Coordinates of C-alpha atoms in Angstrom, one line a residue:
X222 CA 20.4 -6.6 6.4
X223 CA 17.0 -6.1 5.1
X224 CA 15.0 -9.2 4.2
X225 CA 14.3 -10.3 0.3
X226 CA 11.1 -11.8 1.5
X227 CA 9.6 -11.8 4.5
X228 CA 6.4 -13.9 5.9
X229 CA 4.3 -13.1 8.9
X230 CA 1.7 -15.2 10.7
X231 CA 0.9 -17.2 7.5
X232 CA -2.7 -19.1 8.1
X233 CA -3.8 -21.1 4.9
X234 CA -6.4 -23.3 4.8
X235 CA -8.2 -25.6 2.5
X236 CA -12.4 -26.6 2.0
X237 CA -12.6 -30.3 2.6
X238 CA -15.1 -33.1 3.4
X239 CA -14.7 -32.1 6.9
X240 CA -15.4 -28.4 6.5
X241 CA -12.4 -25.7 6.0
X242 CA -9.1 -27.4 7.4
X243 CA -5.6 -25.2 8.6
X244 CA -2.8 -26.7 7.0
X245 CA -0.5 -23.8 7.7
X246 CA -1.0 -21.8 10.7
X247 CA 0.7 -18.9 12.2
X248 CA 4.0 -19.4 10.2
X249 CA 6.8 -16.8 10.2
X250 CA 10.4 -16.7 8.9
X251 CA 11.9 -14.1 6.7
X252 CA 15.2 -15.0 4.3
X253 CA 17.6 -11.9 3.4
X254 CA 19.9 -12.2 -0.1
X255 CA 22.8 -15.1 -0.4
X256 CA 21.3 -16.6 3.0
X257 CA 19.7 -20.1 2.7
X258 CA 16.8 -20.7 4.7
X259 CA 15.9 -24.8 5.1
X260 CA 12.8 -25.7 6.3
X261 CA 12.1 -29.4 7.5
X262 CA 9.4 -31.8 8.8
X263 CA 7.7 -34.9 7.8
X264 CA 5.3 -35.4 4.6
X265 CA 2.1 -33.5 5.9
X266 CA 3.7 -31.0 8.0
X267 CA 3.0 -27.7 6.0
X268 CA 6.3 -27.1 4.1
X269 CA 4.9 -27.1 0.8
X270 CA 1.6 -25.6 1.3
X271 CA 3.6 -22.5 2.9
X272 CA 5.7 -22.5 -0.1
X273 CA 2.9 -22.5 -2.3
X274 CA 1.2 -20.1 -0.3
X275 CA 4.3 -17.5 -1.7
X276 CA 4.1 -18.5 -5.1
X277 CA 0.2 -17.3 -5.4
X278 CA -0.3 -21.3 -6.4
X279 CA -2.8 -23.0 -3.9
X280 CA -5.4 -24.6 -5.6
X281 CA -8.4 -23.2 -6.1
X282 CA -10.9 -22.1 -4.5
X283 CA -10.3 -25.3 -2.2
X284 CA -7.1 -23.2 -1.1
X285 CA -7.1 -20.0 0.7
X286 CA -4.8 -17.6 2.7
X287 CA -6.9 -16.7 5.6
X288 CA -4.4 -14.1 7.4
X289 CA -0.8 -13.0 7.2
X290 CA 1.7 -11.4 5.3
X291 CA 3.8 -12.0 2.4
X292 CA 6.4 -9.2 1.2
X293 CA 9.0 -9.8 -1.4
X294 CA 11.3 -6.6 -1.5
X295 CA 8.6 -4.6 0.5
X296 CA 5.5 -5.8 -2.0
X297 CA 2.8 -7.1 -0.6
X298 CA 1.7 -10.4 -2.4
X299 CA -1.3 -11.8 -0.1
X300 CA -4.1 -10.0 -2.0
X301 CA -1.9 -9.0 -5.1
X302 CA -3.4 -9.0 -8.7
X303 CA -2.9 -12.8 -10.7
X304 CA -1.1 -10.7 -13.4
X305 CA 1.7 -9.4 -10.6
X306 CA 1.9 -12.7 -9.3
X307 CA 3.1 -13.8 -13.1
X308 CA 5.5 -11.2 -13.4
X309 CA 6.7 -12.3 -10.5
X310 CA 7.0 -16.4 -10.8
X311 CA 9.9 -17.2 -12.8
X312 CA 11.7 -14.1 -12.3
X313 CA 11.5 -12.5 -9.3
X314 CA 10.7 -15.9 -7.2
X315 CA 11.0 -19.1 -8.9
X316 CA 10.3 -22.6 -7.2
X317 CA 11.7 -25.9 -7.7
X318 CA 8.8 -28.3 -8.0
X319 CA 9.1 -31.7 -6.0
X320 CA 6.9 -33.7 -8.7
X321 CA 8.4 -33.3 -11.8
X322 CA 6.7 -35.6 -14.2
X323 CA 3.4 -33.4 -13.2
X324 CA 4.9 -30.1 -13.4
X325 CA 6.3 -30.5 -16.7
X326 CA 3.6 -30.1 -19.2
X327 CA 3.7 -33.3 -21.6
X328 CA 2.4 -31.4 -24.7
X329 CA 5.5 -29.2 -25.3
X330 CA 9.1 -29.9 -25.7
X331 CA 11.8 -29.1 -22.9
X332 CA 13.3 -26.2 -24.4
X333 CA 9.8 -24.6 -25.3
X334 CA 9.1 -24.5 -22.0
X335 CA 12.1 -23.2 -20.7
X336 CA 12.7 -20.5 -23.8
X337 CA 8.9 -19.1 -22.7
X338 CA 10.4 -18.0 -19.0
X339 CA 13.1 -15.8 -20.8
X340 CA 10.8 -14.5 -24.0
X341 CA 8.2 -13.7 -21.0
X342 CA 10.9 -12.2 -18.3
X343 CA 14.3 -11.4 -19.5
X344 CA 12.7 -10.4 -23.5
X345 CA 15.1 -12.1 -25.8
X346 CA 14.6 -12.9 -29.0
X347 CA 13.8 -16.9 -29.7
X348 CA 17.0 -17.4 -30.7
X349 CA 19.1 -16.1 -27.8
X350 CA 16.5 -17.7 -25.3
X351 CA 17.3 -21.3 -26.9
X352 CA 21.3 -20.4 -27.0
X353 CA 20.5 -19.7 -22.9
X354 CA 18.5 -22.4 -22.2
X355 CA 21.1 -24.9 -23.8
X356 CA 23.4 -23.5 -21.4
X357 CA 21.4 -23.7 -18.3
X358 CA 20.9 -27.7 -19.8
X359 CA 24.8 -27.9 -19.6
X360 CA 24.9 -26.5 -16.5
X361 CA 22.8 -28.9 -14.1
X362 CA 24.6 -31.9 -16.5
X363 CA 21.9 -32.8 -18.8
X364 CA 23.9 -34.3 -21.3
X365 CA 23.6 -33.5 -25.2
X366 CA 21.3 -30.1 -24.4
X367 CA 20.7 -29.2 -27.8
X368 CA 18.8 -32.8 -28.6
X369 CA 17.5 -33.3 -25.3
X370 CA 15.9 -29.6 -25.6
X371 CA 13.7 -30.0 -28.6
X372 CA 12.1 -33.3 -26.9
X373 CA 9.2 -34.1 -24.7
X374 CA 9.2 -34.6 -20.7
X375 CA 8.5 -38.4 -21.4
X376 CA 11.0 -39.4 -23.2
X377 CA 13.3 -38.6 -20.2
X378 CA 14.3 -40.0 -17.3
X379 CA 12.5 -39.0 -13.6
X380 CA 16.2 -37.9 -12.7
X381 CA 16.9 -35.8 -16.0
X382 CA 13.1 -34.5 -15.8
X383 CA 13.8 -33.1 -11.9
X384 CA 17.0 -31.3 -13.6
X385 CA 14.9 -29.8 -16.2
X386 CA 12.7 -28.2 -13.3
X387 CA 15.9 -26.7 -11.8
X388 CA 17.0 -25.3 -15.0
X389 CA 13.4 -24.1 -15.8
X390 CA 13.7 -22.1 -11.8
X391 CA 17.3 -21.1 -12.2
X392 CA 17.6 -19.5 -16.0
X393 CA 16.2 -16.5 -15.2
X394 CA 18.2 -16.1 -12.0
X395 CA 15.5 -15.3 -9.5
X396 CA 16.5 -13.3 -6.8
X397 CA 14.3 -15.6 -4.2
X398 CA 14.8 -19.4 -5.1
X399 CA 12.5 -22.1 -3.3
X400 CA 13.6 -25.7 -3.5
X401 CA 11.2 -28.2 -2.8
X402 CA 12.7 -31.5 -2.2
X403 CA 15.2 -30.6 -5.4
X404 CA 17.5 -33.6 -5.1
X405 CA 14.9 -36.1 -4.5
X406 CA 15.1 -38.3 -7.7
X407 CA 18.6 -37.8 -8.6
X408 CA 21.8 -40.0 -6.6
X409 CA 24.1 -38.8 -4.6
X410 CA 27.1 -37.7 -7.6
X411 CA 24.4 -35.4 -9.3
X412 CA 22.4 -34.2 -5.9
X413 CA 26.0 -32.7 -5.2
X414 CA 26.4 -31.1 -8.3
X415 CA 23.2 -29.6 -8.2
X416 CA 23.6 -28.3 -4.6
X417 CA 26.8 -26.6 -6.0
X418 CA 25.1 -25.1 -9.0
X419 CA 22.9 -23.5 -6.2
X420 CA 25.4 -22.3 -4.4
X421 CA 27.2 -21.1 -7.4
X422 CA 24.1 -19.0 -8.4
X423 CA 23.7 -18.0 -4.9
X424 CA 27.3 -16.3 -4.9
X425 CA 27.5 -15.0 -8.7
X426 CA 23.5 -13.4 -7.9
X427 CA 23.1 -12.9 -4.1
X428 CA 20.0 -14.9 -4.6
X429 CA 18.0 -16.6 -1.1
X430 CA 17.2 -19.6 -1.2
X431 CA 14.1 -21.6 0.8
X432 CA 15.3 -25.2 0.4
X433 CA 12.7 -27.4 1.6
X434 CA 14.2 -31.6 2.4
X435 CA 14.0 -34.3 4.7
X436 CA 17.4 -35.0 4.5
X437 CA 19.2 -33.8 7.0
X438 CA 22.7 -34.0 5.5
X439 CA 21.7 -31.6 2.9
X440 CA 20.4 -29.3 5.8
X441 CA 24.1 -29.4 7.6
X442 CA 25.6 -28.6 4.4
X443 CA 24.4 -26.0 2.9
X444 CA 21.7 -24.0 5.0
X445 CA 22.5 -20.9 7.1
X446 CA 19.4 -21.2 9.4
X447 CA 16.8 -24.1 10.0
X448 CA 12.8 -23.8 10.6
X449 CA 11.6 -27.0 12.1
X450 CA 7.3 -27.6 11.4
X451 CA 5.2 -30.0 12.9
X452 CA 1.4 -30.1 12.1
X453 CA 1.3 -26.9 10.4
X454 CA 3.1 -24.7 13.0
X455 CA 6.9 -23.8 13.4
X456 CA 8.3 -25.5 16.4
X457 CA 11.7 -24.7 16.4
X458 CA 13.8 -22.2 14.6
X459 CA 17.8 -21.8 14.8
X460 CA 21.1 -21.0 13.1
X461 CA 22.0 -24.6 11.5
X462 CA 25.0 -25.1 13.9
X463 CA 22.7 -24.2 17.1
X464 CA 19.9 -26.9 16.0
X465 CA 22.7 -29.6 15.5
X466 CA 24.5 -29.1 18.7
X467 CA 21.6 -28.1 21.1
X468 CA 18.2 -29.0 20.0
X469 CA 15.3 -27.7 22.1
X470 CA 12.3 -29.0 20.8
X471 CA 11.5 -32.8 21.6
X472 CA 10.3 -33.2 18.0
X473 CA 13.8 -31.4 16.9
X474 CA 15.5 -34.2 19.3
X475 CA 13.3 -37.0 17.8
X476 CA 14.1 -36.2 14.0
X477 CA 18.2 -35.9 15.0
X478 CA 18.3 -39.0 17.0
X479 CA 16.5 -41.2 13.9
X480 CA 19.8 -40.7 11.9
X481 CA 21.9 -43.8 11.9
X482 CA 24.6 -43.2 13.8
X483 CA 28.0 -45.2 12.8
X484 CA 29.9 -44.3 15.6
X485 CA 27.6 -45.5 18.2
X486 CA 26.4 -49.1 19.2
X487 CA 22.4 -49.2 19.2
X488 CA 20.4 -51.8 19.5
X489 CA 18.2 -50.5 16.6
X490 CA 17.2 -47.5 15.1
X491 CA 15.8 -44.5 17.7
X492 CA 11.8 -43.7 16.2
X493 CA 9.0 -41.2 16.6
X494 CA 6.2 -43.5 18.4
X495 CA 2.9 -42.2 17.6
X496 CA 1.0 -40.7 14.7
X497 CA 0.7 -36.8 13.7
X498 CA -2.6 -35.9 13.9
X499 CA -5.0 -35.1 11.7
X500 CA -5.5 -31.3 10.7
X501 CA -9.1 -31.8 11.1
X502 CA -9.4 -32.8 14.2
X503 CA -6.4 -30.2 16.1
X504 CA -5.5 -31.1 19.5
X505 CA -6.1 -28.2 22.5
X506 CA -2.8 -27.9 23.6
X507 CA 0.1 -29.1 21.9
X508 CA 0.4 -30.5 18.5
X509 CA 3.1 -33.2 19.9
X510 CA 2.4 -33.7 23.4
X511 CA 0.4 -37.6 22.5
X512 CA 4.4 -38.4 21.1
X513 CA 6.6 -36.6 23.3
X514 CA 8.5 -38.5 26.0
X515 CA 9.3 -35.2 28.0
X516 CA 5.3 -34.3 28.1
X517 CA 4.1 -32.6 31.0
X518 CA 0.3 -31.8 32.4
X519 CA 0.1 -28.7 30.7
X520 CA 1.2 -29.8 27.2
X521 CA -2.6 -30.7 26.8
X522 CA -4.3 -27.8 27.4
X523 CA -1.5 -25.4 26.1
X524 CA -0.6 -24.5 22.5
X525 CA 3.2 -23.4 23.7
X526 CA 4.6 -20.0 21.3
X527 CA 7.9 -19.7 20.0
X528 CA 10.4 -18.7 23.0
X529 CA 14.0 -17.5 22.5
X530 CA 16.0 -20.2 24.0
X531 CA 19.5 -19.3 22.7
X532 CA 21.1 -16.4 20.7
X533 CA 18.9 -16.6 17.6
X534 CA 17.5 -19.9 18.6
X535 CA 13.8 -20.1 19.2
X536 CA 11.5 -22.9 20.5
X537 CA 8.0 -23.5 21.0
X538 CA 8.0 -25.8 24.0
X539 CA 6.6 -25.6 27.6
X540 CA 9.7 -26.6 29.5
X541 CA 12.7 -25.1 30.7
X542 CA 15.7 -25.8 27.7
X543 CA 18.3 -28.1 28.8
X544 CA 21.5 -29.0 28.0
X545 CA 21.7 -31.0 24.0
X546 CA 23.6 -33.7 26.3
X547 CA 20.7 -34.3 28.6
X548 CA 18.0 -34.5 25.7
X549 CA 19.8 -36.9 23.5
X550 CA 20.4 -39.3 26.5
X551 CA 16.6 -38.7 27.2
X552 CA 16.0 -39.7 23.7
X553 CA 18.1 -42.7 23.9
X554 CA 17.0 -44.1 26.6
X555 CA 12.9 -43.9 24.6
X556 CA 15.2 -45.9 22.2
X557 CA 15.8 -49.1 24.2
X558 CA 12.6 -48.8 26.5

């Protein structure tokens, strides 16, 4: 199945105090239609930056793409004209913002905001576009949509405010969704609703979606295939069910083993010693080796590449992969030390 977009050795940078700084570097994944693709790592790893990086919106000129490809549906957007970037955000790709009380502009009401996607994309008239966007308002359970459209972001709540931003990225049914920390404000009742309004769009449009999250329940439940990052680079990447029942990466191991575990007895909670390090001062070899319990000699002077390690299952790791059982008694045992 051909790929709906498609990214290839993504480098992105930014001009700091420090001189220019990678952020993202030498990321590839592609995502095909009605697939979910969910990438995960801790705060600093690169997830949004690379999302940001597709959407044409890195600040700037602090932000730059310094190599790689971007295609959506065989166009090339690294190096596209701002005007096809526009046509393209909000219709073509859309993106869930994670920040919600600074994505909404404060000087215009909810529904004028949402009504100027479908005047801009879909051409309706003003009327039909406000009939539209009072049903996308039903739909992610804002309640009373035809009041709560004619006022301004403040006067909501941070919860209503994040499901405004996903009925501002889902009217216009994008065929390439990317969710960045979507759920994050709202509790668990409504986080499920609005992961089944995904899906829902997902199977009425065929649309891919890059769902970006540190929550690793949501990953189980509704991603297709994982993309682990760490310190700008992808270090492990898998069908979902292959990087829950054999992770290869340590840092894979490490992030799986920090979930509280009810069936188990432990002492206390299994942790990631150590600190990632800075993107201005990148290690030689590997990224993780100063926090990995199963570091060996040549983890420091080594930047290890993405190896297939299973069927569809790829890590970038210096050892030999072992068996999920041995790791996770590894990682245990780091637990109790």
């Amino acid at each position: 199945m051909t790929a709906l977009l498609e990214v290839s050795h993504l480098k992105t940078s930014f001009v700091t105090d420090d001189g220019e700084v990678t952020i993202v570097n030498d990321v590839s994944f592609s995502v095909q239609a009605a697939r979910t693709l969910a990438i995960v790592g801790e705060s600093g790893c690169g997830k949004s930056v690379t999302a940001l990086s597709i959407m044409g919106l890195l600040a700037k000129p602090a932000g730059r793409i310094q190599q790689g490809s971007i295609c959506f549906e065989g166009q090339e957007l690294v190096g596209a004209p701002e005007r096809a970037l526009q046509d393209l955000r909000g219709n073509g790709m859309s993106m869930i913002f994670q920040e919600p009380m600074t994505s909404l502009n404060p000087s215009y009401t909810v529904g004028e905001q949402i009504i100027e996607g479908l005047v801009k994309h879909r051409k309706l008239s003003r009327n039909e576009a406000r009939e539209k966007a009072i049903e996308i308002l039903r739909k992610v359970r804002i309640p009373s949509p035809e009041q709560r459209l004619d006022e301004y972001p403040h006067k909501l709540s941070g919860g209503m405010r994040q499901r405004v931003m996903i009925a501002m990225a889902l009217v216009c049914e994008p065929r390439v969704l990317i969710a960045d920390e979507p759920t994050t404000a709202l509790d668990v009742t409504i986080q499920a609703q609005i992961l089944e309004l995904m899906r829902a769009l997902q199977q009425d449009t065929g649309t891919a979606i890059i769902l970006i999250t540190h929550d690793l329940g949501v990953v189980a439940e509704v991603a297709d295939e994982v993309l682990v990052m760490y310190a700008g680079r992808v270090v492990e990447r898998a069908p979902v069910q292959a990087l829950f029942d054999m992770p290869q990466h340590p840092y894979t191991i490490g992030l799986l083993g920090a979930i509280p575990r009810l069936d188990l007895e432990q002492t206390r909670l299994v942790s990631i010693e150590g600190q990632v390090p800075s993107p201005a001062k990148p290690l030689s070899g590997c990224s993780f080796a100063p926090r990995c319990p199963f570091a060996q000699p040549a983890c420091a002077t080594q930047v290890p590449a993405l190896r297939q390690v299973g069927e569809a299952h790829f890590s970038a790791c210096l050892r030999a992969p072992l068996e999920a059982e041995q790791l996770m008694g590894l990682a245990a045992s780091e637990a109790t030390v």
